[in-house]
Amino acid sequence: MTLGEIATPALILDLPAFEANLAAMRQACAARGVRLRAHGKAHKTPELARRQIADGGSAGICAQKVAEAEAFVRAGIDDVLVANEVVADGTIDRLARLSATARMAVCVDDATVVPRLGAAVRRHGGTLGVVVEIDVGAGRCGVSPGTPAADLAATVAAEPGLRFAGLQAYHGAAQHLRTPDERAAAIARAVDLVRQSLAALERRGIPCPDVTGAGTGTFTLEAASGVYTEVQAGSYAFMDADYARNTPAEDAPAFAHALFVLATVMSTAGSGRAVVDAGHKAASIDTGLPVVHGRPEIAYVGASDEHGVVTDPASTLRLGDRLLLIPGHCDPTFNLHDHVVAVREGRVEAVFAVAARGKGW
Amino acid sequence: MTLGEIATPALILDLPAFEANLAAMRQACAARGVRLRAHGKAHKTPELARRQIADGGSAGICAQKVAEAEAFVRAGIDDVLVANEVVADGTIDRLARLSATARMAVCVDDATVVPRLGAAVRRHGGTLGVVVEIDVGAGRCGVSPGTPAADLAATVAAEPGLRFAGLQAYHGAAQHLRTPDERAAAIARAVDLVRQSLAALERRGIPCPDVTGAGTGTFTLEAASGVYTEVQAGSYAFMDADYARNTPAEDAPAFAHALFVLATVMSTAGSGRAVVDAGHKAASIDTGLPVVHGRPEIAYVGASDEHGVVTDPASTLRLGDRLLLIPGHCDPTFNLHDHVVAVREGRVEAVFAVAARGKGW
């Protein structure tokens, strides 16, 4: 089957570009002496996680939700960090159940969760790594760096069934700062807050096995910091229109666009414009509109639920023509599709289930 | 099971509010002498379409995609208008296949599609209604009103296996103009363009069985126009934060919020804020952020993929507390969820499959 035969809109993975991105990230992390734990929230696709581990140098996988982790473990991935807080009784129980069969870890930012995690893990006979998340500037989850982080780590370390697995210091907003200088300044502050937390842990006599965090936009900075040991990047494997707006740092590897939404021209009735069959139910627009790949004369200028309006100043588009769209944001775009069609040189090689799609609980 | 026992984030339908919305729309259309054909793109849920037909006065259903129509027909709904253009060979074939078992119609805005539709329908032994879409101001699909519309209708009427089913004149953007005056002005222009098209059809001697269009924001205007015969509203059954920002017209029925995303407070570590477990993978933000229901002191101020940041100035929120969020936009929010949990007075009455979720081809 060729690209031209696929019903649209369809999520397309260019395998050579994906494989090149995996190789570039594997090399970049190896050269810098940090571990890669690729973030599965980006793709929610167990087969892609499996390839990141088998071929891409990833030591395991991050998930953002327990239901995502369940999908990955079910597919045979046996080392998962839920890089997020879990607070509901039912969700804690499901996480503890996973911890009896796979190497699991989770984040905390509240001491009251610790004994509940411990009780659940002991009930299921597993062990669970617990990472203390600190807020390094994202303004979202995470305790304050320094003493509060060390206090929470002490609570974790004292809880039977749990092991204190380190600190999570992820600065999501920094990934999308456009210039290398802005990103360097944000991560320098984050590194400083990590150091304060490590010092507080040392004062308490608590060894810190790992510092995990970083994303595609900044990971070379965290990797060079001397304090981060693990990189959680996810978008590097796919790239998107938003990441393409970053000016890359000089020492950062180049990642290629590997993820596309294939769309068909469904109307040329309007003058100077055409309409494609992919709107924001096919390509997420939370960070901006898709960009048309390889056709600089055509711009995607308006997304509604099921339609995309593209400019066509020279009226070159014909009904049924196909366009490859680079999504604005890869993670939520994967979350719109049940399958991703993997192609090599225009031919379909495989179709992968986005098995954790919608699994947000 | 109660609301408190549901794993979050979860899509929640308040059944009494949904039923009241159905009754209000049934009455409003009956009083104005127009047919309702509720738009299934809003919910993609066959059971809700079934209730709109059985209890809500809907004469059939609209779908926006053939794959959506397939899900509805499979569930027993036998009268579906694909209120959109279909151009790919494979999709035309699937539509023609449906037309052999259900009463189907589709839109066109290009004469070259007409013989292809005809050939496919004849191959499958069905008949297909074909609606000529005219652009009445949305700037998306649709031929120009007047003579071009009549010319296309003549092409349809001459094609064996197809019946010319009327005009579609849908002004999507007008639904979200905030004041009744702005909406009235937009629909007055649309009505004028419909009249021009009807006059052109009359000059060609082509009877026009229907004029279909309108949405929740403007349907009272189209219904009062004397030219529209069918209303395609969808959001009325659910409402969302965006529609709530419209100032309603005096004569429009009031619709209640019936759709929510149930979220759990997962972090209170930050000062003056809390974090809930529903970001834009759980509630679409294409028309703005969700609004917290029934808690005016708390504002949802930031959505990332899996997190929502809410203000909590008095620090009243506790870990595990639950909030009902009114989604910014109901249609794409349904499209994020595999199931919708139907509740009555806080108790779960049923769980419905959003069977056409993601079915965009």
XYZ file of C-alpha atoms in Angstrom:
722
model
C 0.000 0.000 0.000
C 1.248 3.477 -0.788
C 0.618 6.831 0.884
C -1.872 7.608 -1.886
C -4.111 4.690 -0.919
C -4.567 5.557 2.771
C -7.969 6.898 3.872
C -7.503 10.396 5.266
C -7.037 12.103 7.615
C -4.385 9.652 8.807
C -1.479 9.872 11.219
C 1.748 9.029 9.398
C 5.142 8.100 10.841
C 8.094 8.400 8.499
C 10.181 5.461 9.709
C 13.579 6.551 8.340
C 13.193 9.958 10.026
C 12.000 8.323 13.260
C 14.958 5.934 13.218
C 17.403 8.759 12.536
C 15.941 10.711 15.468
C 16.336 7.680 17.729
C 19.962 7.275 16.673
C 20.716 10.978 17.146
C 19.264 10.992 20.663
C 20.978 7.737 21.626
C 24.319 9.198 20.553
C 23.677 12.571 22.182
C 22.851 11.007 25.561
C 25.702 8.506 25.391
C 28.189 11.255 24.552
C 26.986 13.290 27.542
C 26.863 10.399 29.988
C 23.156 10.676 30.817
C 20.514 8.003 30.721
C 17.580 8.410 28.335
C 14.106 7.463 29.526
C 11.934 8.415 26.561
C 8.533 9.869 27.419
C 5.700 7.655 26.233
C 3.075 10.382 26.722
C 4.292 11.738 23.387
C 3.096 8.746 21.370
C 1.096 6.414 23.659
C 2.159 3.645 21.281
C 3.752 0.548 22.852
C 5.526 -0.500 19.633
C 7.261 2.889 19.453
C 8.276 2.625 23.105
C 9.639 -0.842 22.401
C 11.754 0.549 19.549
C 12.978 3.450 21.671
C 14.249 0.901 24.176
C 15.536 -1.725 21.715
C 17.113 0.639 19.182
C 17.047 4.116 20.690
C 19.088 3.636 23.848
C 16.165 4.309 26.170
C 16.595 2.649 29.563
C 12.846 2.346 30.107
C 9.911 4.593 29.482
C 8.085 7.458 31.147
C 4.308 7.489 31.310
C 2.205 10.402 32.462
C -0.792 8.400 33.656
C -1.217 4.995 35.298
C -3.555 3.887 32.493
C -0.764 4.703 30.027
C 1.688 2.719 32.132
C -0.742 -0.221 32.143
C -0.803 -0.195 28.337
C 3.000 -0.158 28.177
C 3.446 -2.912 30.789
C 0.805 -5.022 29.051
C 2.927 -4.748 25.888
C 5.977 -6.095 27.711
C 7.748 -2.910 28.789
C 8.965 -3.652 32.296
C 10.528 -0.385 33.500
C 8.161 2.571 33.725
C 8.350 5.876 35.578
C 4.947 7.519 35.999
C 6.444 11.000 35.801
C 3.457 12.544 37.530
C 1.554 12.564 40.812
C -1.089 9.916 41.573
C -3.587 10.618 44.339
C -6.868 8.708 43.923
C -7.248 5.451 45.880
C -8.214 3.422 42.832
C -5.313 4.747 40.771
C -2.829 4.142 43.584
C -4.093 0.570 43.785
C -3.644 0.021 40.037
C -0.131 1.465 40.217
C 0.712 -0.802 43.139
C -0.589 -3.780 41.197
C 1.787 -2.921 38.331
C 4.647 -2.614 40.821
C 4.315 -6.315 41.611
C 5.212 -7.280 38.021
C 7.303 -4.425 36.561
C 9.952 -1.992 37.793
C 7.726 1.009 38.541
C 8.284 4.467 39.926
C 6.033 7.466 40.508
C 6.305 11.111 41.556
C 5.027 12.662 44.787
C 4.711 16.231 45.962
C 2.568 15.657 49.070
C 3.519 13.703 52.182
C -0.016 12.420 52.778
C 0.221 10.268 49.655
C 3.333 8.418 50.868
C 1.740 6.076 53.465
C -1.114 5.357 51.035
C 1.394 4.377 48.331
C 3.257 2.251 50.867
C 0.137 0.430 52.072
C -0.986 -0.319 48.510
C 2.431 -1.604 47.461
C 2.684 -3.850 50.514
C -0.814 -5.175 49.838
C 0.251 -6.220 46.326
C 3.691 -7.450 47.360
C 5.673 -5.165 45.072
C 8.208 -2.405 45.508
C 7.844 1.092 44.138
C 10.373 3.772 43.367
C 9.193 7.186 44.523
C 10.601 10.344 42.997
C 10.126 13.663 44.767
C 9.048 16.252 42.244
C 10.318 19.781 42.786
C 8.950 22.861 41.063
C 11.829 24.392 39.114
C 9.847 27.106 37.405
C 6.959 25.404 35.628
C 4.450 26.559 38.281
C 2.553 23.311 38.165
C 3.165 20.298 40.428
C 6.158 19.843 42.694
C 7.224 20.822 46.204
C 9.510 23.753 46.789
C 13.178 22.892 46.212
C 15.575 22.617 49.144
C 14.418 21.612 52.613
C 10.777 20.774 51.680
C 12.052 18.349 49.058
C 14.440 16.716 51.527
C 11.677 16.451 54.140
C 9.426 14.676 51.658
C 12.285 12.382 50.594
C 12.800 11.429 54.250
C 9.127 10.507 54.535
C 9.452 8.337 51.438
C 12.658 6.679 52.626
C 11.017 5.755 55.934
C 8.025 4.052 54.302
C 8.294 0.256 53.975
C 7.813 -0.951 50.393
C 8.933 2.331 48.865
C 12.436 3.338 47.786
C 13.411 6.970 47.398
C 14.377 7.062 43.718
C 15.527 10.659 43.368
C 14.265 14.036 42.246
C 12.167 15.030 39.257
C 12.950 18.555 38.068
C 11.130 19.091 34.793
C 10.721 22.561 33.349
C 8.081 22.089 30.644
C 7.683 25.738 29.713
C 11.422 26.100 29.104
C 11.245 23.619 26.221
C 9.401 26.128 24.093
C 11.396 29.295 24.797
C 12.579 30.271 21.350
C 16.233 31.270 21.789
C 19.093 29.182 23.193
C 19.889 32.007 25.640
C 16.374 32.057 27.108
C 16.396 28.291 27.496
C 19.892 28.342 29.028
C 18.797 30.942 31.589
C 15.683 28.952 32.563
C 17.595 25.700 32.950
C 20.422 27.421 34.858
C 17.815 28.442 37.449
C 16.423 24.903 37.476
C 19.903 23.443 37.979
C 20.497 25.820 40.860
C 17.250 24.665 42.512
C 18.259 21.031 41.998
C 21.619 21.751 43.650
C 19.872 23.336 46.634
C 17.719 20.232 46.939
C 20.693 17.881 46.643
C 22.458 19.847 49.379
C 19.383 19.572 51.609
C 19.261 15.822 50.991
C 22.947 15.530 51.836
C 22.394 17.412 55.079
C 19.710 14.842 55.918
C 22.052 12.005 54.932
C 19.716 10.786 52.183
C 21.498 9.548 49.053
C 19.852 10.736 45.825
C 20.117 8.024 43.173
C 18.833 10.113 40.255
C 17.764 13.499 39.010
C 15.303 13.113 36.161
C 13.722 15.688 33.874
C 14.468 17.628 30.685
C 12.769 17.554 27.319
C 13.607 17.848 23.656
C 14.137 21.616 23.774
C 16.620 21.736 26.627
C 18.071 18.302 27.301
C 21.606 19.230 26.244
C 21.573 21.816 29.040
C 20.400 19.416 31.739
C 22.803 16.770 30.415
C 25.718 19.209 30.747
C 24.678 20.368 34.213
C 26.477 17.659 36.142
C 23.394 17.102 38.319
C 20.797 15.525 36.019
C 21.285 11.799 35.436
C 18.217 11.057 33.302
C 16.538 12.747 30.340
C 12.758 12.362 29.731
C 12.515 13.700 26.173
C 9.658 12.514 23.981
C 9.095 14.891 21.049
C 12.632 14.342 19.688
C 11.408 11.180 17.955
C 8.723 13.052 15.973
C 9.237 16.819 16.121
C 6.407 19.214 15.411
C 5.748 22.699 14.099
C 6.128 24.214 17.549
C 9.559 22.703 18.183
C 10.585 23.782 14.686
C 10.078 27.393 15.810
C 12.864 27.016 18.392
C 16.295 28.265 17.352
C 18.400 25.202 18.168
C 21.452 25.431 20.389
C 24.737 25.000 18.531
C 25.622 21.737 20.247
C 22.141 20.171 19.968
C 21.572 17.322 17.541
C 19.214 18.017 14.640
C 15.955 16.073 14.727
C 13.828 15.633 11.628
C 10.060 15.854 11.195
C 8.875 12.241 11.367
C 5.190 12.744 12.174
C 2.562 13.979 9.746
C -1.165 14.110 9.244
C -2.031 13.107 5.713
C -4.945 15.176 4.406
C -6.946 15.301 1.182
C -8.154 18.393 -0.643
C -11.945 18.140 -0.366
C -13.046 21.505 -1.770
C -11.614 23.962 -4.261
C -14.872 25.889 -4.685
C -13.554 29.006 -2.959
C -11.295 31.422 -4.786
C -7.638 31.531 -3.656
C -8.171 28.855 -1.071
C -8.804 25.144 -0.743
C -10.197 23.024 2.075
C -8.568 19.833 3.371
C -10.256 17.101 5.370
C -8.091 17.498 8.489
C -9.122 20.000 11.144
C -8.324 20.052 14.826
C -9.966 16.680 15.432
C -7.046 15.292 13.362
C -4.159 17.608 14.342
C -4.053 19.358 17.706
C -3.822 23.154 17.515
C -3.034 23.921 21.163
C 0.391 25.302 20.136
C -0.651 26.594 16.742
C -1.844 25.447 13.347
C -0.283 22.650 11.309
C 2.307 23.542 8.692
C 2.113 22.149 5.152
C 5.182 19.977 4.496
C 7.202 20.572 1.345
C 4.775 23.043 -0.230
C 5.973 26.487 0.890
C 3.475 28.217 -1.403
C 0.538 26.733 0.538
C -0.297 27.799 4.096
C -2.736 26.165 6.508
C -4.555 29.227 7.809
C -7.696 28.004 9.548
C -8.721 24.900 11.465
C -12.246 23.977 12.392
C -13.285 20.621 13.817
C -13.141 18.628 10.580
C -11.825 21.146 8.029
C -8.592 22.951 7.353
C -8.493 25.989 5.128
C -5.297 26.390 3.109
C -4.263 29.282 0.930
C -3.841 28.413 -2.722
C -2.954 31.710 -4.388
C -2.093 30.170 -7.759
C -5.022 27.700 -7.692
C -2.657 24.766 -8.132
C -4.526 22.400 -5.809
C -6.963 19.920 -7.317
C -9.760 17.992 -5.636
C -8.290 14.809 -4.193
C -4.711 16.137 -3.959
C -2.942 15.115 -0.795
C -0.925 17.212 1.599
C 1.312 16.166 4.466
C 0.717 18.382 7.469
C 3.282 18.826 10.244
C 1.164 18.968 13.417
C 1.528 21.959 15.705
C 2.051 19.654 18.701
C 2.891 15.982 18.378
C 1.715 14.651 21.776
C -1.977 15.626 21.654
C -2.072 14.798 17.941
C -1.108 11.183 18.664
C -3.893 11.243 21.277
C -6.470 11.929 18.544
C -5.669 8.794 16.529
C -6.230 5.098 17.181
C -3.479 4.075 14.762
C -0.310 5.455 13.283
C 0.650 4.350 9.775
C 4.391 3.708 9.540
C 5.791 4.359 6.061
C 9.169 3.957 4.420
C 9.821 5.718 1.132
C 6.124 6.202 0.483
C 5.120 2.595 1.171
C 3.211 1.401 4.231
C 5.426 -0.890 6.320
C 3.214 -1.312 9.399
C 0.256 0.086 11.298
C 0.790 0.552 15.040
C -1.992 0.810 17.613
C -1.886 3.983 19.703
C -2.948 1.676 22.503
C -2.813 4.229 25.321
C -4.757 6.850 23.357
C -7.301 8.507 25.597
C -6.072 6.557 28.614
C -5.859 9.539 30.886
C -6.840 8.139 34.258
C -21.765 4.011 41.524
C -21.558 7.694 42.371
C -19.671 10.554 40.764
C -17.088 10.267 43.525
C -16.150 6.728 42.503
C -15.378 7.410 38.827
C -11.739 7.344 37.727
C -10.799 10.784 36.413
C -10.567 12.566 34.102
C -13.948 11.359 32.869
C -16.529 12.735 30.473
C -19.839 13.166 32.287
C -23.317 13.663 30.838
C -25.936 15.039 33.200
C -28.995 13.158 31.955
C -31.721 15.459 33.345
C -30.038 18.473 31.721
C -29.550 16.562 28.445
C -33.198 15.505 28.457
C -34.366 19.047 29.195
C -32.256 20.333 26.293
C -33.792 17.733 23.980
C -37.286 18.751 25.043
C -36.551 22.468 24.642
C -35.193 21.979 21.115
C -38.021 19.657 20.096
C -40.523 22.273 21.207
C -38.630 25.166 19.650
C -38.472 23.469 16.242
C -42.063 22.264 16.381
C -43.299 25.754 17.274
C -41.378 27.215 14.324
C -42.388 24.545 11.826
C -38.866 23.369 10.966
C -37.465 19.873 11.003
C -34.605 19.068 13.402
C -31.769 16.873 12.188
C -29.403 16.862 15.149
C -25.702 16.890 14.314
C -23.963 13.737 15.443
C -20.473 15.251 14.996
C -21.089 16.895 18.363
C -21.147 13.645 20.319
C -20.200 10.764 17.975
C -22.264 8.576 20.307
C -24.926 6.370 18.692
C -26.976 6.042 21.889
C -27.263 9.832 22.138
C -28.288 10.059 18.489
C -30.887 7.376 19.131
C -32.314 9.410 22.032
C -32.305 12.606 19.959
C -34.455 10.780 17.408
C -36.670 8.825 19.837
C -37.212 11.568 22.422
C -35.804 14.773 20.968
C -37.850 15.179 17.814
C -34.896 14.707 15.503
C -35.926 13.407 12.065
C -32.589 11.691 11.507
C -29.011 12.608 12.160
C -26.220 14.566 10.537
C -22.723 13.146 10.364
C -19.651 15.034 9.255
C -17.653 12.046 8.029
C -18.589 8.778 6.320
C -16.865 6.801 9.086
C -19.122 8.584 11.579
C -22.148 7.733 9.447
C -21.048 4.085 9.369
C -20.991 4.011 13.175
C -24.491 5.519 13.343
C -25.961 3.202 10.692
C -24.346 0.189 12.378
C -26.210 1.218 15.547
C -29.532 1.197 13.726
C -29.928 4.833 12.705
C -31.314 4.694 9.196
C -31.500 8.328 8.046
C -28.168 10.142 7.856
C -27.053 13.292 6.072
C -23.280 13.506 5.681
C -23.316 17.284 5.941
C -19.967 17.577 4.229
C -18.191 16.918 0.924
C -16.784 13.465 0.132
C -14.200 13.201 -2.634
C -11.903 10.164 -2.268
C -12.806 7.041 -4.293
C -12.717 4.744 -1.287
C -14.888 7.051 0.805
C -17.400 7.510 -2.007
C -17.612 3.738 -2.284
C -18.259 3.345 1.454
C -20.937 6.027 1.324
C -22.591 4.312 -1.649
C -22.537 1.033 0.233
C -24.410 2.701 3.137
C -26.918 4.139 0.663
C -28.044 0.612 -0.191
C -29.246 0.005 3.387
C -30.091 3.419 4.895
C -31.576 6.711 3.719
C -28.358 8.619 3.022
C -27.537 12.061 1.697
C -24.291 13.962 1.156
C -23.124 17.436 0.193
C -21.340 18.423 -3.017
C -19.659 21.609 -4.126
C -17.898 20.316 -7.253
C -19.528 18.939 -10.414
C -16.756 16.403 -11.033
C -17.814 14.448 -7.957
C -21.397 13.974 -9.188
C -20.828 11.245 -11.832
C -18.474 9.438 -9.431
C -21.180 9.449 -6.752
C -23.716 8.252 -9.304
C -21.542 5.400 -10.561
C -20.809 4.212 -7.011
C -24.469 4.323 -5.977
C -25.550 2.411 -9.054
C -22.829 -0.182 -8.414
C -24.239 -0.789 -4.918
C -27.866 -0.583 -5.955
C -28.850 2.253 -3.628
C -30.103 5.790 -4.027
C -28.436 8.848 -2.587
C -29.720 12.289 -1.765
C -27.307 14.994 -2.851
C -27.383 18.426 -1.260
C -25.654 21.329 -2.967
C -23.664 23.251 -0.404
C -23.464 27.008 -0.885
C -21.013 29.296 0.896
C -23.082 31.767 2.881
C -20.200 33.477 4.629
C -18.211 30.759 6.348
C -15.447 30.886 3.724
C -14.948 27.166 3.770
C -16.688 24.673 1.449
C -19.621 25.454 -0.807
C -20.200 26.818 -4.302
C -21.175 30.430 -4.816
C -24.883 31.036 -4.257
C -27.199 31.761 -7.164
C -26.501 30.470 -10.673
C -23.477 28.266 -9.756
C -25.614 26.477 -7.173
C -28.416 25.932 -9.663
C -25.966 24.674 -12.297
C -24.586 22.112 -9.849
C -28.122 21.089 -8.831
C -28.953 20.481 -12.499
C -25.904 18.206 -12.813
C -27.067 16.279 -9.744
C -30.664 16.010 -10.961
C -29.488 14.588 -14.286
C -27.397 11.834 -12.695
C -29.129 8.426 -12.439
C -29.179 7.068 -8.886
C -28.933 10.508 -7.284
C -31.777 12.772 -6.191
C -31.261 16.494 -5.710
C -32.134 16.887 -2.031
C -31.802 20.630 -1.609
C -29.328 23.236 -0.423
C -27.023 23.276 2.566
C -26.398 26.808 3.833
C -24.513 26.545 7.098
C -22.790 29.555 8.597
C -20.553 28.054 11.295
C -18.769 31.238 12.278
C -22.080 33.017 12.906
C -22.882 30.600 15.743
C -20.212 32.188 17.909
C -20.828 35.878 17.274
C -21.558 37.170 20.753
C -24.525 39.510 20.329
C -27.969 38.731 18.903
C -27.577 41.669 16.503
C -24.331 40.379 15.017
C -25.822 36.932 14.573
C -29.009 38.361 13.066
C -26.985 40.371 10.539
C -24.887 37.346 9.526
C -27.915 35.103 9.084
C -29.843 37.821 7.210
C -27.036 37.792 4.630
C -27.117 33.979 4.539
C -30.898 33.995 4.021
C -30.504 36.476 1.186
C -27.966 34.178 -0.505
C -30.310 31.219 -0.046
C -33.115 33.215 -1.680
C -30.877 34.058 -4.647
C -30.088 30.355 -4.994
C -33.745 29.342 -4.746
C -34.609 31.898 -7.452
C -31.872 30.495 -9.694
C -33.210 26.970 -9.123
C -36.713 28.142 -9.977
C -35.463 29.717 -13.211
C -33.981 26.319 -14.087
C -37.235 24.607 -13.134
C -35.575 22.532 -10.421
C -37.702 22.010 -7.299
C -35.741 22.417 -4.060
C -37.042 19.979 -1.436
C -35.057 21.351 1.502
C -32.774 24.038 2.796
C -30.669 22.670 5.641
C -28.222 24.402 7.960
C -28.163 26.404 11.196
C -26.628 25.636 14.561
C -27.310 26.149 18.229
C -26.328 29.834 18.179
C -28.562 30.963 15.327
C -31.238 28.353 14.597
C -34.130 30.567 15.692
C -33.090 32.989 12.954
C -32.937 30.373 10.202
C -36.178 28.853 11.486
C -37.918 32.241 11.215
C -36.486 32.956 7.763
C -39.193 31.189 5.789
C -36.572 29.520 3.590
C -34.807 27.028 5.837
C -36.686 23.759 6.372
C -34.160 21.845 8.490
C -31.962 22.701 11.475
C -28.635 20.885 12.056
C -27.897 21.967 15.634
C -25.723 19.722 17.794
C -24.305 21.634 20.755
C -27.772 22.472 22.124
C -27.896 19.059 23.796
C -24.709 19.712 25.814
C -23.722 23.392 25.722
C -20.161 24.476 26.468
C -18.206 27.413 27.840
C -17.959 29.021 24.412
C -21.714 28.984 23.766
C -22.245 30.307 27.284
C -20.366 33.463 26.227
C -23.085 34.237 23.640
C -25.757 36.690 24.716
C -28.888 34.714 23.857
C -31.600 36.140 21.660
C -34.805 36.975 23.524
C -36.874 34.343 21.745
C -34.271 31.546 21.983
C -34.865 28.648 24.361
C -32.434 28.312 27.251
C -30.191 25.265 27.127
C -28.401 23.974 30.213
C -24.849 22.721 30.637
C -25.151 18.938 30.407
C -21.566 17.981 29.588
C -18.673 18.058 32.030
C -15.195 16.733 32.515
C -14.799 15.404 36.022
C -11.320 16.165 37.357
C -9.434 15.445 40.571
C -7.131 17.799 42.455
C -3.732 16.104 42.148
C -1.432 18.744 43.626
C -1.804 21.513 46.155
C 1.933 22.007 46.602
C 1.949 25.427 44.947
C 0.795 28.509 46.816
C -2.526 30.042 45.706
C -3.079 27.411 43.057
C -3.927 23.754 42.667
C -3.448 21.315 39.818
C -6.174 19.035 38.459
C -5.664 15.884 36.404
C -7.506 17.151 33.307
C -5.561 19.108 30.701
C -6.273 19.530 27.027
C -6.063 15.803 26.349
C -9.298 15.614 28.401
C -11.056 18.886 27.483
C -10.458 20.590 24.144
C -9.190 24.172 24.398
C -9.621 25.268 20.778
C -12.244 27.833 21.838
C -10.786 28.573 25.248
C -10.151 26.981 28.615
C -12.689 24.985 30.611
C -14.746 26.761 33.253
C -15.113 25.349 36.770
C -18.787 24.524 37.392
C -20.443 25.783 40.560
C -17.243 27.102 42.165
C -17.003 30.749 41.108
C -14.037 31.358 43.411
C -11.901 28.885 41.453
C -10.709 29.599 37.897
C -9.098 27.187 35.466
C -6.210 29.316 34.220
C -3.794 27.010 32.436
C -4.054 23.774 30.470
C -1.153 21.572 29.518
C -1.486 18.105 28.022
C -2.399 16.268 31.229
C -2.653 19.048 33.821
C -4.925 21.953 34.540
C -3.845 24.765 36.818
C -6.653 26.340 38.850
C -6.494 29.364 41.081
C -7.230 28.665 44.722
C -6.765 32.009 46.446
C -8.174 30.862 49.806
C -6.439 27.456 49.670
C -9.742 25.655 50.069
C -8.938 22.800 47.710
C -7.641 19.541 49.161
C -5.821 16.705 47.443
C -8.431 14.372 45.941
C -11.183 16.997 45.739
C -13.201 16.791 42.560
C -14.234 19.544 40.210
C -16.695 19.500 37.345
C -15.288 21.371 34.376
C -17.453 22.813 31.613
C -15.437 22.186 28.450
C -14.595 25.120 26.220
C -15.966 23.256 23.195
C -18.178 20.187 23.441
C -17.592 18.567 20.013
C -13.816 18.025 20.136
C -14.057 17.159 23.838
C -16.327 14.209 23.051
C -13.743 13.240 20.432
C -11.098 12.822 23.167
C -13.066 10.212 25.131
C -13.979 6.591 24.413
C -16.918 6.670 26.825
C -19.308 9.157 28.337
C -20.641 8.449 31.821
C -24.340 9.299 32.059
C -25.397 10.378 35.548
C -28.663 11.275 37.204
C -28.596 13.102 40.536
C -24.994 12.103 41.164
C -25.461 8.398 40.397
C -24.167 6.614 37.313
C -27.071 5.392 35.199
C -25.205 4.207 32.103
C -21.923 4.382 30.223
C -22.226 5.082 26.489
C -19.548 4.295 23.910
C -18.425 7.297 21.888
C -18.308 4.806 19.044
C -17.449 7.261 16.268
C -14.655 8.901 18.269
C -11.640 9.475 16.056
C -13.523 8.208 13.014
C -12.569 11.076 10.800
C -12.185 9.472 7.385
